[in-house]
Amino acid sequence: MPAIRPGAHGAVITGWGSAVPDTVVTNADLEKTIDTNDEWITSRTGIKERRVGGTTVGLSVESGRQALERSGVDPAAIDGLILATTTPDRVVPASSPVVQDQLGLSCGAFDVNAACSGFVYALVTAHGLIAMGAEKLLVIGTDTLARITDWTDRGTAPLFADGSGAVVLEATEGPGQLLGWDLDADGSAEKFLYCDVGGLIMMDGKEVFRRAVRIMVDSATKSMQHAGVTAEEISHVVPHQANIRIISAACDRLGIPLEKASLTIHRTGNTSSGSIPLALADSLDNSKIAPGDLVLLVGFGAGMTAASAILRWGGVS
Ligand code: COA
């Protein structure tokens, strides 16, 4: 993938939001229904609890509304809505037009399905629309994986959950925040993580783990090369929240201290397309990202897909 073309219109994130359902399922709750225990789940995944019970439209409207309010952008001024999700509420229509209506937007709306890499795919796509003349876009990542999780399977039930995050992206004079990006896919790995229509998630956990670290590191390395930055210069990493050991191993191989990573996994579990924008919103809400910081977003997921982006944070505090 190319570096950013000189002369392209830039964009900055001017608002963000997040949403999770009210129902909390702790590891202790899972101990009552499957043969597992808190110590195993915590040490193997980093997850202590997760939220379940939302709908993709409902969570998207909540996080999207927060992002719009924080940005101060009038919903009527939004030029397009991109919703990253692998769990739309219906097969047809996509969930994004319903979100568009409930948020009072009057613009094009479409879903992107790149599984857990989806939000970064959507964010990069949004930058492309701004390069072509759009002014203000709403980008949301939401998944409601609880609905496609087999709650009797101890290999997958502890991992997956529901959540959403959103950003408002606005055109700016000059190059904007995005310095480099990478979108990858390898469909030959489909069999390691999939869900048939009407079915439940099937996963070869060991194989996904093994590939996840490699493809996250490969994608992040490409984005850093495109941006012309080194791992030492990265101030903050927002990784897909799938497993603390995957995040830790990827950071280790990239030479980025784990202390620089957004970590929400202990209380959110894996919310797929929701995971990166949720973690980004959490870091911004807690003032962990400051103007001028170099931020690496990096995800991987079913497909298998991988995606990353380097942002120079600025403009909003
Ligand atoms: N509770 C307790 N024990 C469990 C368990 C559970 N929920 N699930 C499996 N075990 C047991 C196994 O039976 C096995 O026991 P044995 O050694 O007596 O045979 C042992 O724990 C190890 O199982 P294994 O499947 O090898 O565990 P693992 O170390 O590979 O961890 C995952 C399993 C799922 C946590 C790990 O493979 C993983 O996180 N993979 C990536 C998944 C992912 O991120 N998917 C989403 C991508 S977007």
mmCIF file of C-alpha atoms and ligand atoms in Angstrom:
data_model
loop_
_atom_site.group_PDB
_atom_site.id
_atom_site.type_symbol
_atom_site.label_atom_id
_atom_site.label_comp_id
_atom_site.label_asym_id
_atom_site.label_seq_id
_atom_site.Cartn_x
_atom_site.Cartn_y
_atom_site.Cartn_z
ATOM 1 C CA MET A 1 0.000 0.000 0.000
ATOM 2 C CA PRO A 2 1.272 3.486 -0.789
ATOM 3 C CA ALA A 3 2.335 6.253 1.536
ATOM 4 C CA ILE A 4 -0.038 9.250 1.783
ATOM 5 C CA ARG A 5 -0.116 11.044 -1.588
ATOM 6 C CA PRO A 6 1.228 14.593 -1.347
ATOM 7 C CA GLY A 7 -1.595 17.079 -1.870
ATOM 8 C CA ALA A 8 -4.315 14.767 -0.515
ATOM 9 C CA HIS A 9 -6.821 16.542 1.729
ATOM 10 C CA GLY A 10 -6.090 15.718 5.348
ATOM 11 C CA ALA A 11 -8.462 14.903 8.198
ATOM 12 C CA VAL A 12 -8.531 15.093 11.974
ATOM 13 C CA ILE A 13 -10.593 13.293 14.584
ATOM 14 C CA THR A 14 -12.621 15.958 16.384
ATOM 15 C CA GLY A 15 -14.918 13.845 18.544
ATOM 16 C CA TRP A 16 -15.163 10.369 19.999
ATOM 17 C CA GLY A 17 -17.563 8.204 21.989
ATOM 18 C CA SER A 18 -18.114 4.666 23.214
ATOM 19 C CA ALA A 19 -20.916 2.427 24.405
ATOM 20 C CA VAL A 20 -21.302 -0.965 26.082
ATOM 21 C CA PRO A 21 -24.449 -2.795 27.205
ATOM 22 C CA ASP A 22 -25.427 -2.737 30.891
ATOM 23 C CA THR A 23 -25.234 -6.486 31.537
ATOM 24 C CA VAL A 24 -21.902 -7.586 33.023
ATOM 25 C CA VAL A 25 -20.785 -11.221 32.782
ATOM 26 C CA THR A 26 -17.848 -11.924 35.092
ATOM 27 C CA ASN A 27 -15.504 -14.881 34.980
ATOM 28 C CA ALA A 28 -17.215 -16.076 38.158
ATOM 29 C CA ASP A 29 -20.515 -16.060 36.239
ATOM 30 C CA LEU A 30 -18.973 -18.253 33.534
ATOM 31 C CA GLU A 31 -17.696 -20.697 36.188
ATOM 32 C CA LYS A 32 -21.335 -21.489 36.938
ATOM 33 C CA THR A 33 -22.170 -22.537 33.363
ATOM 34 C CA ILE A 34 -18.979 -23.965 31.804
ATOM 35 C CA ASP A 35 -15.954 -25.920 33.046
ATOM 36 C CA THR A 36 -13.630 -22.960 33.543
ATOM 37 C CA ASN A 37 -12.256 -20.717 36.257
ATOM 38 C CA ASP A 38 -11.261 -17.108 36.796
ATOM 39 C CA GLU A 39 -7.567 -17.940 37.164
ATOM 40 C CA TRP A 40 -7.433 -19.723 33.778
ATOM 41 C CA ILE A 41 -9.330 -17.009 31.889
ATOM 42 C CA THR A 42 -7.357 -14.185 33.501
ATOM 43 C CA SER A 43 -3.936 -15.738 32.937
ATOM 44 C CA ARG A 44 -4.666 -16.934 29.358
ATOM 45 C CA THR A 45 -6.561 -13.876 28.117
ATOM 46 C CA GLY A 46 -6.418 -10.938 30.551
ATOM 47 C CA ILE A 47 -10.232 -10.790 30.617
ATOM 48 C CA LYS A 48 -12.016 -10.429 33.982
ATOM 49 C CA GLU A 49 -15.478 -9.451 32.770
ATOM 50 C CA ARG A 50 -17.342 -8.514 29.587
ATOM 51 C CA ARG A 51 -20.568 -6.713 28.596
ATOM 52 C CA VAL A 52 -23.341 -8.463 26.659
ATOM 53 C CA GLY A 53 -26.874 -7.777 25.479
ATOM 54 C CA GLY A 54 -26.759 -4.849 23.073
ATOM 55 C CA THR A 55 -27.882 -4.486 19.497
ATOM 56 C CA THR A 56 -25.496 -3.205 16.844
ATOM 57 C CA VAL A 57 -27.800 -0.324 15.943
ATOM 58 C CA GLY A 58 -28.474 0.620 19.568
ATOM 59 C CA LEU A 59 -24.812 0.683 20.616
ATOM 60 C CA SER A 60 -23.811 2.498 17.419
ATOM 61 C CA VAL A 61 -26.385 5.229 17.980
ATOM 62 C CA GLU A 62 -25.118 5.693 21.543
ATOM 63 C CA SER A 63 -21.404 5.931 20.670
ATOM 64 C CA GLY A 64 -22.124 7.922 17.501
ATOM 65 C CA ARG A 65 -24.224 10.469 19.387
ATOM 66 C CA GLN A 66 -21.434 10.979 21.939
ATOM 67 C CA ALA A 67 -18.880 11.500 19.153
ATOM 68 C CA LEU A 68 -21.116 14.045 17.425
ATOM 69 C CA GLU A 69 -21.754 15.939 20.662
ATOM 70 C CA ARG A 70 -18.070 16.081 21.554
ATOM 71 C CA SER A 71 -17.131 17.321 18.077
ATOM 72 C CA GLY A 72 -19.884 19.937 18.099
ATOM 73 C CA VAL A 73 -20.761 18.946 14.526
ATOM 74 C CA ASP A 74 -24.427 19.321 13.577
ATOM 75 C CA PRO A 75 -25.711 15.834 12.552
ATOM 76 C CA ALA A 76 -27.177 17.447 9.411
ATOM 77 C CA ALA A 77 -23.638 18.435 8.344
ATOM 78 C CA ILE A 78 -22.297 14.857 8.294
ATOM 79 C CA ASP A 79 -21.439 13.816 4.722
ATOM 80 C CA GLY A 80 -21.244 10.076 5.292
ATOM 81 C CA LEU A 81 -21.510 7.292 7.863
ATOM 82 C CA ILE A 82 -19.290 4.210 7.799
ATOM 83 C CA LEU A 83 -20.148 1.476 10.278
ATOM 84 C CA ALA A 84 -17.615 -1.302 10.786
ATOM 85 C CA THR A 85 -19.417 -4.411 11.974
ATOM 86 C CA THR A 86 -19.329 -8.144 11.506
ATOM 87 C CA THR A 87 -22.637 -8.561 13.373
ATOM 88 C CA PRO A 88 -25.269 -6.392 11.647
ATOM 89 C CA ASP A 89 -28.703 -6.666 13.246
ATOM 90 C CA ARG A 90 -30.123 -7.905 9.944
ATOM 91 C CA VAL A 91 -28.556 -9.466 6.868
ATOM 92 C CA VAL A 92 -30.470 -6.848 4.859
ATOM 93 C CA PRO A 93 -30.490 -3.914 5.189
ATOM 94 C CA ALA A 94 -27.079 -3.009 6.529
ATOM 95 C CA SER A 95 -27.182 -1.558 10.042
ATOM 96 C CA SER A 96 -25.677 1.794 9.030
ATOM 97 C CA PRO A 97 -28.775 3.278 7.309
ATOM 98 C CA VAL A 98 -30.822 2.552 10.443
ATOM 99 C CA VAL A 99 -28.149 4.252 12.581
ATOM 100 C CA GLN A 100 -28.098 7.143 10.098
ATOM 101 C CA ASP A 101 -31.845 7.621 10.544
ATOM 102 C CA GLN A 102 -31.792 7.384 14.346
ATOM 103 C CA LEU A 103 -28.954 9.923 14.596
ATOM 104 C CA GLY A 104 -30.773 12.372 12.329
ATOM 105 C CA LEU A 105 -28.120 12.260 9.595
ATOM 106 C CA SER A 106 -28.932 12.881 5.950
ATOM 107 C CA CYS A 107 -26.037 11.270 4.087
ATOM 108 C CA GLY A 108 -24.815 8.028 2.562
ATOM 109 C CA ALA A 109 -24.298 5.139 4.970
ATOM 110 C CA PHE A 110 -22.648 1.759 4.517
ATOM 111 C CA ASP A 111 -21.287 -1.144 6.565
ATOM 112 C CA VAL A 112 -17.731 -2.473 6.339
ATOM 113 C CA ASN A 113 -17.032 -6.040 7.430
ATOM 114 C CA ALA A 114 -13.362 -6.749 8.057
ATOM 115 C CA ALA A 115 -14.037 -8.464 11.416
ATOM 116 C CA CYS A 116 -11.823 -7.143 14.210
ATOM 117 C CA SER A 117 -9.771 -5.055 11.759
ATOM 118 C CA GLY A 118 -12.989 -3.345 10.655
ATOM 119 C CA PHE A 119 -12.664 -0.024 12.430
ATOM 120 C CA VAL A 120 -9.217 0.680 10.967
ATOM 121 C CA TYR A 121 -10.487 -0.355 7.513
ATOM 122 C CA ALA A 122 -13.378 2.096 7.963
ATOM 123 C CA LEU A 123 -11.146 4.894 9.249
ATOM 124 C CA VAL A 124 -8.765 4.569 6.301
ATOM 125 C CA THR A 125 -11.742 4.467 3.896
ATOM 126 C CA ALA A 126 -13.103 7.639 5.528
ATOM 127 C CA HIS A 127 -9.781 9.388 4.913
ATOM 128 C CA GLY A 128 -10.125 8.364 1.267
ATOM 129 C CA LEU A 129 -13.576 9.987 1.064
ATOM 130 C CA ILE A 130 -12.186 13.171 2.595
ATOM 131 C CA ALA A 131 -9.343 13.143 0.065
ATOM 132 C CA MET A 132 -12.116 13.100 -2.582
ATOM 133 C CA GLY A 133 -13.977 16.075 -1.135
ATOM 134 C CA ALA A 134 -16.125 14.941 1.805
ATOM 135 C CA GLU A 135 -15.921 17.345 4.756
ATOM 136 C CA LYS A 136 -17.311 15.554 7.806
ATOM 137 C CA LEU A 137 -17.712 11.822 8.380
ATOM 138 C CA LEU A 138 -18.917 9.656 11.232
ATOM 139 C CA VAL A 139 -16.973 6.391 11.617
ATOM 140 C CA ILE A 140 -18.325 3.785 14.031
ATOM 141 C CA GLY A 141 -17.078 0.326 14.994
ATOM 142 C CA THR A 142 -19.601 -1.937 16.718
ATOM 143 C CA ASP A 143 -20.028 -5.623 17.338
ATOM 144 C CA THR A 144 -22.510 -7.705 19.283
ATOM 145 C CA LEU A 145 -20.607 -10.984 19.324
ATOM 146 C CA ALA A 146 -22.576 -12.367 22.280
ATOM 147 C CA ARG A 147 -25.310 -13.266 19.793
ATOM 148 C CA ILE A 148 -22.997 -15.512 17.757
ATOM 149 C CA THR A 149 -21.007 -16.965 20.666
ATOM 150 C CA ASP A 150 -21.571 -20.550 21.804
ATOM 151 C CA TRP A 151 -21.951 -19.985 25.554
ATOM 152 C CA THR A 152 -21.445 -23.723 26.164
ATOM 153 C CA ASP A 153 -18.001 -23.745 24.489
ATOM 154 C CA ARG A 154 -15.212 -22.965 26.929
ATOM 155 C CA GLY A 155 -12.813 -22.382 24.029
ATOM 156 C CA THR A 156 -14.666 -19.264 22.848
ATOM 157 C CA ALA A 157 -17.233 -18.164 25.464
ATOM 158 C CA PRO A 158 -14.728 -16.389 27.746
ATOM 159 C CA LEU A 159 -13.455 -14.211 24.886
ATOM 160 C CA PHE A 160 -16.284 -12.491 23.025
ATOM 161 C CA ALA A 161 -18.589 -9.597 23.957
ATOM 162 C CA ASP A 162 -20.464 -6.498 22.794
ATOM 163 C CA GLY A 163 -19.282 -2.908 22.440
ATOM 164 C CA SER A 164 -18.997 0.147 20.226
ATOM 165 C CA GLY A 165 -16.776 3.151 19.625
ATOM 166 C CA ALA A 166 -17.086 6.096 17.249
ATOM 167 C CA VAL A 167 -15.168 9.078 15.920
ATOM 168 C CA VAL A 168 -16.031 12.178 13.917
ATOM 169 C CA LEU A 169 -13.491 12.856 11.197
ATOM 170 C CA GLU A 170 -13.286 16.347 9.679
ATOM 171 C CA ALA A 171 -11.376 17.683 6.695
ATOM 172 C CA THR A 172 -8.584 20.089 7.532
ATOM 173 C CA GLU A 173 -6.199 22.368 5.732
ATOM 174 C CA GLY A 174 -2.869 20.618 5.276
ATOM 175 C CA PRO A 175 -1.898 16.968 5.622
ATOM 176 C CA GLY A 176 -4.037 16.011 8.647
ATOM 177 C CA GLN A 177 -3.444 13.287 11.215
ATOM 178 C CA LEU A 178 -2.996 10.142 9.120
ATOM 179 C CA LEU A 179 0.681 9.642 8.322
ATOM 180 C CA GLY A 180 0.662 6.005 7.220
ATOM 181 C CA TRP A 181 -1.707 3.057 6.910
ATOM 182 C CA ASP A 182 -1.865 -0.592 5.919
ATOM 183 C CA LEU A 183 -4.778 -2.919 5.094
ATOM 184 C CA ASP A 184 -4.069 -6.651 4.732
ATOM 185 C CA ALA A 185 -6.060 -9.842 4.154
ATOM 186 C CA ASP A 186 -5.274 -13.541 3.744
ATOM 187 C CA GLY A 187 -8.419 -15.508 2.894
ATOM 188 C CA SER A 188 -6.555 -18.818 2.999
ATOM 189 C CA ALA A 189 -6.821 -18.504 6.806
ATOM 190 C CA GLU A 190 -10.646 -18.353 6.726
ATOM 191 C CA LYS A 191 -10.949 -21.798 8.299
ATOM 192 C CA PHE A 192 -9.282 -20.782 11.567
ATOM 193 C CA LEU A 193 -12.021 -18.308 12.584
ATOM 194 C CA TYR A 194 -15.467 -18.102 11.019
ATOM 195 C CA CYS A 195 -19.203 -18.019 11.610
ATOM 196 C CA ASP A 196 -21.726 -19.337 9.099
ATOM 197 C CA VAL A 197 -24.937 -17.369 8.477
ATOM 198 C CA GLY A 198 -27.219 -18.218 11.401
ATOM 199 C CA GLY A 199 -24.393 -20.093 13.139
ATOM 200 C CA LEU A 200 -21.922 -19.592 15.975
ATOM 201 C CA ILE A 201 -18.245 -18.629 16.038
ATOM 202 C CA MET A 202 -15.850 -21.495 15.271
ATOM 203 C CA MET A 203 -12.195 -20.968 16.129
ATOM 204 C CA ASP A 204 -8.829 -22.718 16.200
ATOM 205 C CA GLY A 205 -7.516 -20.623 19.073
ATOM 206 C CA LYS A 206 -3.902 -21.754 18.898
ATOM 207 C CA GLU A 207 -3.578 -21.077 15.163
ATOM 208 C CA VAL A 208 -5.314 -17.691 15.457
ATOM 209 C CA PHE A 209 -2.968 -16.756 18.303
ATOM 210 C CA ARG A 210 0.111 -17.791 16.328
ATOM 211 C CA ARG A 211 -0.909 -15.819 13.218
ATOM 212 C CA ALA A 212 -2.297 -12.815 15.132
ATOM 213 C CA VAL A 213 1.016 -11.723 16.565
ATOM 214 C CA ARG A 214 2.771 -12.057 13.210
ATOM 215 C CA ILE A 215 0.183 -10.172 11.133
ATOM 216 C CA MET A 216 -0.192 -7.373 13.696
ATOM 217 C CA VAL A 217 3.556 -6.850 13.735
ATOM 218 C CA ASP A 218 3.786 -7.021 9.915
ATOM 219 C CA SER A 219 0.967 -4.507 9.440
ATOM 220 C CA ALA A 220 2.255 -2.094 12.090
ATOM 221 C CA THR A 221 5.743 -2.261 10.592
ATOM 222 C CA LYS A 222 4.381 -1.397 7.128
ATOM 223 C CA SER A 223 2.394 1.556 8.496
ATOM 224 C CA MET A 224 5.431 2.880 10.344
ATOM 225 C CA GLN A 225 7.509 2.550 7.169
ATOM 226 C CA HIS A 226 4.867 4.412 5.134
ATOM 227 C CA ALA A 227 4.719 7.128 7.795
ATOM 228 C CA GLY A 228 8.502 7.352 7.996
ATOM 229 C CA VAL A 229 8.523 6.826 11.774
ATOM 230 C CA THR A 230 10.239 4.334 14.078
ATOM 231 C CA ALA A 231 8.809 2.233 16.912
ATOM 232 C CA GLU A 232 10.735 4.377 19.414
ATOM 233 C CA GLU A 233 8.779 7.439 18.234
ATOM 234 C CA ILE A 234 5.363 5.850 18.880
ATOM 235 C CA SER A 235 3.792 7.503 21.953
ATOM 236 C CA HIS A 236 0.704 5.342 22.244
ATOM 237 C CA VAL A 237 -0.584 2.054 20.762
ATOM 238 C CA VAL A 238 -4.263 1.204 20.448
ATOM 239 C CA PRO A 239 -4.280 -2.527 19.714
ATOM 240 C CA HIS A 240 -7.246 -4.784 19.032
ATOM 241 C CA GLN A 241 -8.306 -6.105 22.438
ATOM 242 C CA ALA A 242 -8.387 -9.863 21.771
ATOM 243 C CA ASN A 243 -5.969 -11.276 24.317
ATOM 244 C CA ILE A 244 -3.471 -9.553 26.610
ATOM 245 C CA ARG A 245 -0.824 -12.133 25.654
ATOM 246 C CA ILE A 246 -1.253 -11.320 21.942
ATOM 247 C CA ILE A 247 -0.998 -7.580 22.681
ATOM 248 C CA SER A 248 2.027 -8.120 24.884
ATOM 249 C CA ALA A 249 3.825 -10.356 22.355
ATOM 250 C CA ALA A 250 3.122 -7.937 19.479
ATOM 251 C CA CYS A 251 4.342 -4.920 21.475
ATOM 252 C CA ASP A 252 7.416 -6.878 22.491
ATOM 253 C CA ARG A 253 8.298 -7.770 18.882
ATOM 254 C CA LEU A 254 7.674 -4.198 17.747
ATOM 255 C CA GLY A 255 9.921 -2.873 20.515
ATOM 256 C CA ILE A 256 7.097 -0.784 22.024
ATOM 257 C CA PRO A 257 6.689 -0.995 25.827
ATOM 258 C CA LEU A 258 3.329 -2.462 26.902
ATOM 259 C CA GLU A 259 2.866 0.610 29.136
ATOM 260 C CA LYS A 260 2.205 2.592 25.941
ATOM 261 C CA ALA A 261 -0.800 0.417 25.023
ATOM 262 C CA SER A 262 -4.501 1.194 25.591
ATOM 263 C CA LEU A 263 -5.865 -1.725 27.620
ATOM 264 C CA THR A 264 -9.580 -2.194 28.203
ATOM 265 C CA ILE A 265 -9.700 -5.950 27.620
ATOM 266 C CA HIS A 266 -9.979 -6.833 31.320
ATOM 267 C CA ARG A 267 -13.461 -5.268 31.425
ATOM 268 C CA THR A 268 -14.642 -5.409 27.791
ATOM 269 C CA GLY A 269 -13.403 -8.739 26.389
ATOM 270 C CA ASN A 270 -13.095 -8.919 22.612
ATOM 271 C CA THR A 271 -15.678 -6.597 21.014
ATOM 272 C CA SER A 272 -14.275 -7.034 17.477
ATOM 273 C CA SER A 273 -14.945 -3.889 15.398
ATOM 274 C CA GLY A 274 -15.815 -2.049 18.607
ATOM 275 C CA SER A 275 -12.539 -2.840 20.306
ATOM 276 C CA ILE A 276 -10.098 -0.301 18.837
ATOM 277 C CA PRO A 277 -12.410 2.754 18.935
ATOM 278 C CA LEU A 278 -13.530 1.789 22.469
ATOM 279 C CA ALA A 279 -9.924 1.584 23.633
ATOM 280 C CA LEU A 280 -9.064 4.820 21.791
ATOM 281 C CA ALA A 281 -11.964 6.640 23.467
ATOM 282 C CA ASP A 282 -10.871 5.267 26.840
ATOM 283 C CA SER A 283 -7.323 6.583 26.389
ATOM 284 C CA LEU A 284 -8.603 9.971 25.222
ATOM 285 C CA ASP A 285 -11.086 10.211 28.113
ATOM 286 C CA ASN A 286 -8.223 9.487 30.512
ATOM 287 C CA SER A 287 -5.905 12.056 28.866
ATOM 288 C CA LYS A 288 -3.367 9.406 27.883
ATOM 289 C CA ILE A 289 -3.018 10.891 24.384
ATOM 290 C CA ALA A 290 -1.823 14.485 23.954
ATOM 291 C CA PRO A 291 -1.515 16.789 20.935
ATOM 292 C CA GLY A 292 1.614 15.904 19.002
ATOM 293 C CA ASP A 293 1.634 12.253 20.084
ATOM 294 C CA LEU A 294 2.228 9.567 17.474
ATOM 295 C CA VAL A 295 -0.549 7.000 17.843
ATOM 296 C CA LEU A 296 -0.501 3.501 16.305
ATOM 297 C CA LEU A 297 -3.858 1.765 15.780
ATOM 298 C CA VAL A 298 -3.417 -1.923 14.947
ATOM 299 C CA GLY A 299 -5.876 -4.765 14.608
ATOM 300 C CA PHE A 300 -6.296 -8.297 13.259
ATOM 301 C CA GLY A 301 -9.277 -10.549 12.844
ATOM 302 C CA ALA A 302 -11.187 -13.197 10.965
ATOM 303 C CA GLY A 303 -10.480 -13.373 7.276
ATOM 304 C CA MET A 304 -7.831 -13.282 8.336
ATOM 305 C CA THR A 305 -7.435 -9.550 8.094
ATOM 306 C CA ALA A 306 -5.024 -7.053 9.607
ATOM 307 C CA ALA A 307 -4.971 -3.269 9.530
ATOM 308 C CA SER A 308 -3.017 -0.422 11.056
ATOM 309 C CA ALA A 309 -2.721 3.341 10.940
ATOM 310 C CA ILE A 310 -0.341 5.951 12.329
ATOM 311 C CA LEU A 311 -1.931 9.214 13.495
ATOM 312 C CA ARG A 312 -0.177 12.382 14.630
ATOM 313 C CA TRP A 313 -2.639 13.480 17.303
ATOM 314 C CA GLY A 314 -3.460 17.133 17.237
ATOM 315 C CA GLY A 315 -6.018 19.824 17.116
ATOM 316 C CA VAL A 316 -8.250 18.611 19.912
ATOM 317 C CA SER A 317 -7.466 17.936 23.558
HETATM 318 N N1 COA B 1 -11.074 -22.899 31.107
HETATM 319 C C1 COA B 1 -10.233 -23.782 31.639
HETATM 320 N N2 COA B 1 -9.446 -24.590 30.911
HETATM 321 C C2 COA B 1 -9.526 -24.472 29.571
HETATM 322 C C3 COA B 1 -10.401 -23.566 28.952
HETATM 323 C C4 COA B 1 -11.195 -22.773 29.769
HETATM 324 N N3 COA B 1 -12.062 -21.843 29.275
HETATM 325 N N4 COA B 1 -10.256 -23.687 27.601
HETATM 326 C C5 COA B 1 -9.327 -24.612 27.391
HETATM 327 N N5 COA B 1 -8.874 -25.104 28.589
HETATM 328 C C6 COA B 1 -7.852 -26.098 28.821
HETATM 329 C C7 COA B 1 -7.691 -27.041 27.640
HETATM 330 O O1 COA B 1 -8.591 -28.125 27.755
HETATM 331 C C8 COA B 1 -6.269 -27.470 27.808
HETATM 332 O O2 COA B 1 -6.187 -28.444 28.840
HETATM 333 P P1 COA B 1 -5.137 -29.672 28.732
HETATM 334 O O3 COA B 1 -3.778 -29.019 28.715
HETATM 335 O O4 COA B 1 -5.435 -30.460 29.959
HETATM 336 O O5 COA B 1 -5.481 -30.356 27.462
HETATM 337 C C9 COA B 1 -5.568 -26.225 28.304
HETATM 338 O O6 COA B 1 -6.583 -25.422 28.910
HETATM 339 C C10 COA B 1 -4.903 -25.443 27.219
HETATM 340 O O7 COA B 1 -5.841 -25.262 26.162
HETATM 341 P P2 COA B 1 -5.474 -24.482 24.869
HETATM 342 O O8 COA B 1 -6.656 -24.477 23.942
HETATM 343 O O9 COA B 1 -4.173 -25.033 24.362
HETATM 344 O O10 COA B 1 -5.258 -23.028 25.474
HETATM 345 P P3 COA B 1 -4.470 -21.807 24.885
HETATM 346 O O11 COA B 1 -3.302 -21.526 25.710
HETATM 347 O O12 COA B 1 -4.268 -21.928 23.380
HETATM 348 O O13 COA B 1 -5.515 -20.644 25.126
HETATM 349 C C11 COA B 1 -7.063 -19.295 23.948
HETATM 350 C C12 COA B 1 -6.760 -20.685 24.477
HETATM 351 C C13 COA B 1 -8.385 -19.350 23.209
HETATM 352 C C14 COA B 1 -7.170 -18.354 25.125
HETATM 353 C C15 COA B 1 -5.911 -18.848 23.010
HETATM 354 O O14 COA B 1 -5.623 -19.853 22.080
HETATM 355 C C16 COA B 1 -6.232 -17.594 22.292
HETATM 356 O O15 COA B 1 -6.472 -16.556 22.880
HETATM 357 N N6 COA B 1 -6.206 -17.614 20.934
HETATM 358 C C17 COA B 1 -6.534 -16.438 20.130
HETATM 359 C C18 COA B 1 -8.035 -16.294 20.084
HETATM 360 C C19 COA B 1 -8.466 -14.943 19.584
HETATM 361 O O16 COA B 1 -7.891 -13.933 19.931
HETATM 362 N N7 COA B 1 -9.533 -14.936 18.784
HETATM 363 C C20 COA B 1 -10.129 -13.735 18.288
HETATM 364 C C21 COA B 1 -9.341 -13.147 17.188
HETATM 365 S S1 COA B 1 -9.999 -11.654 16.623
#
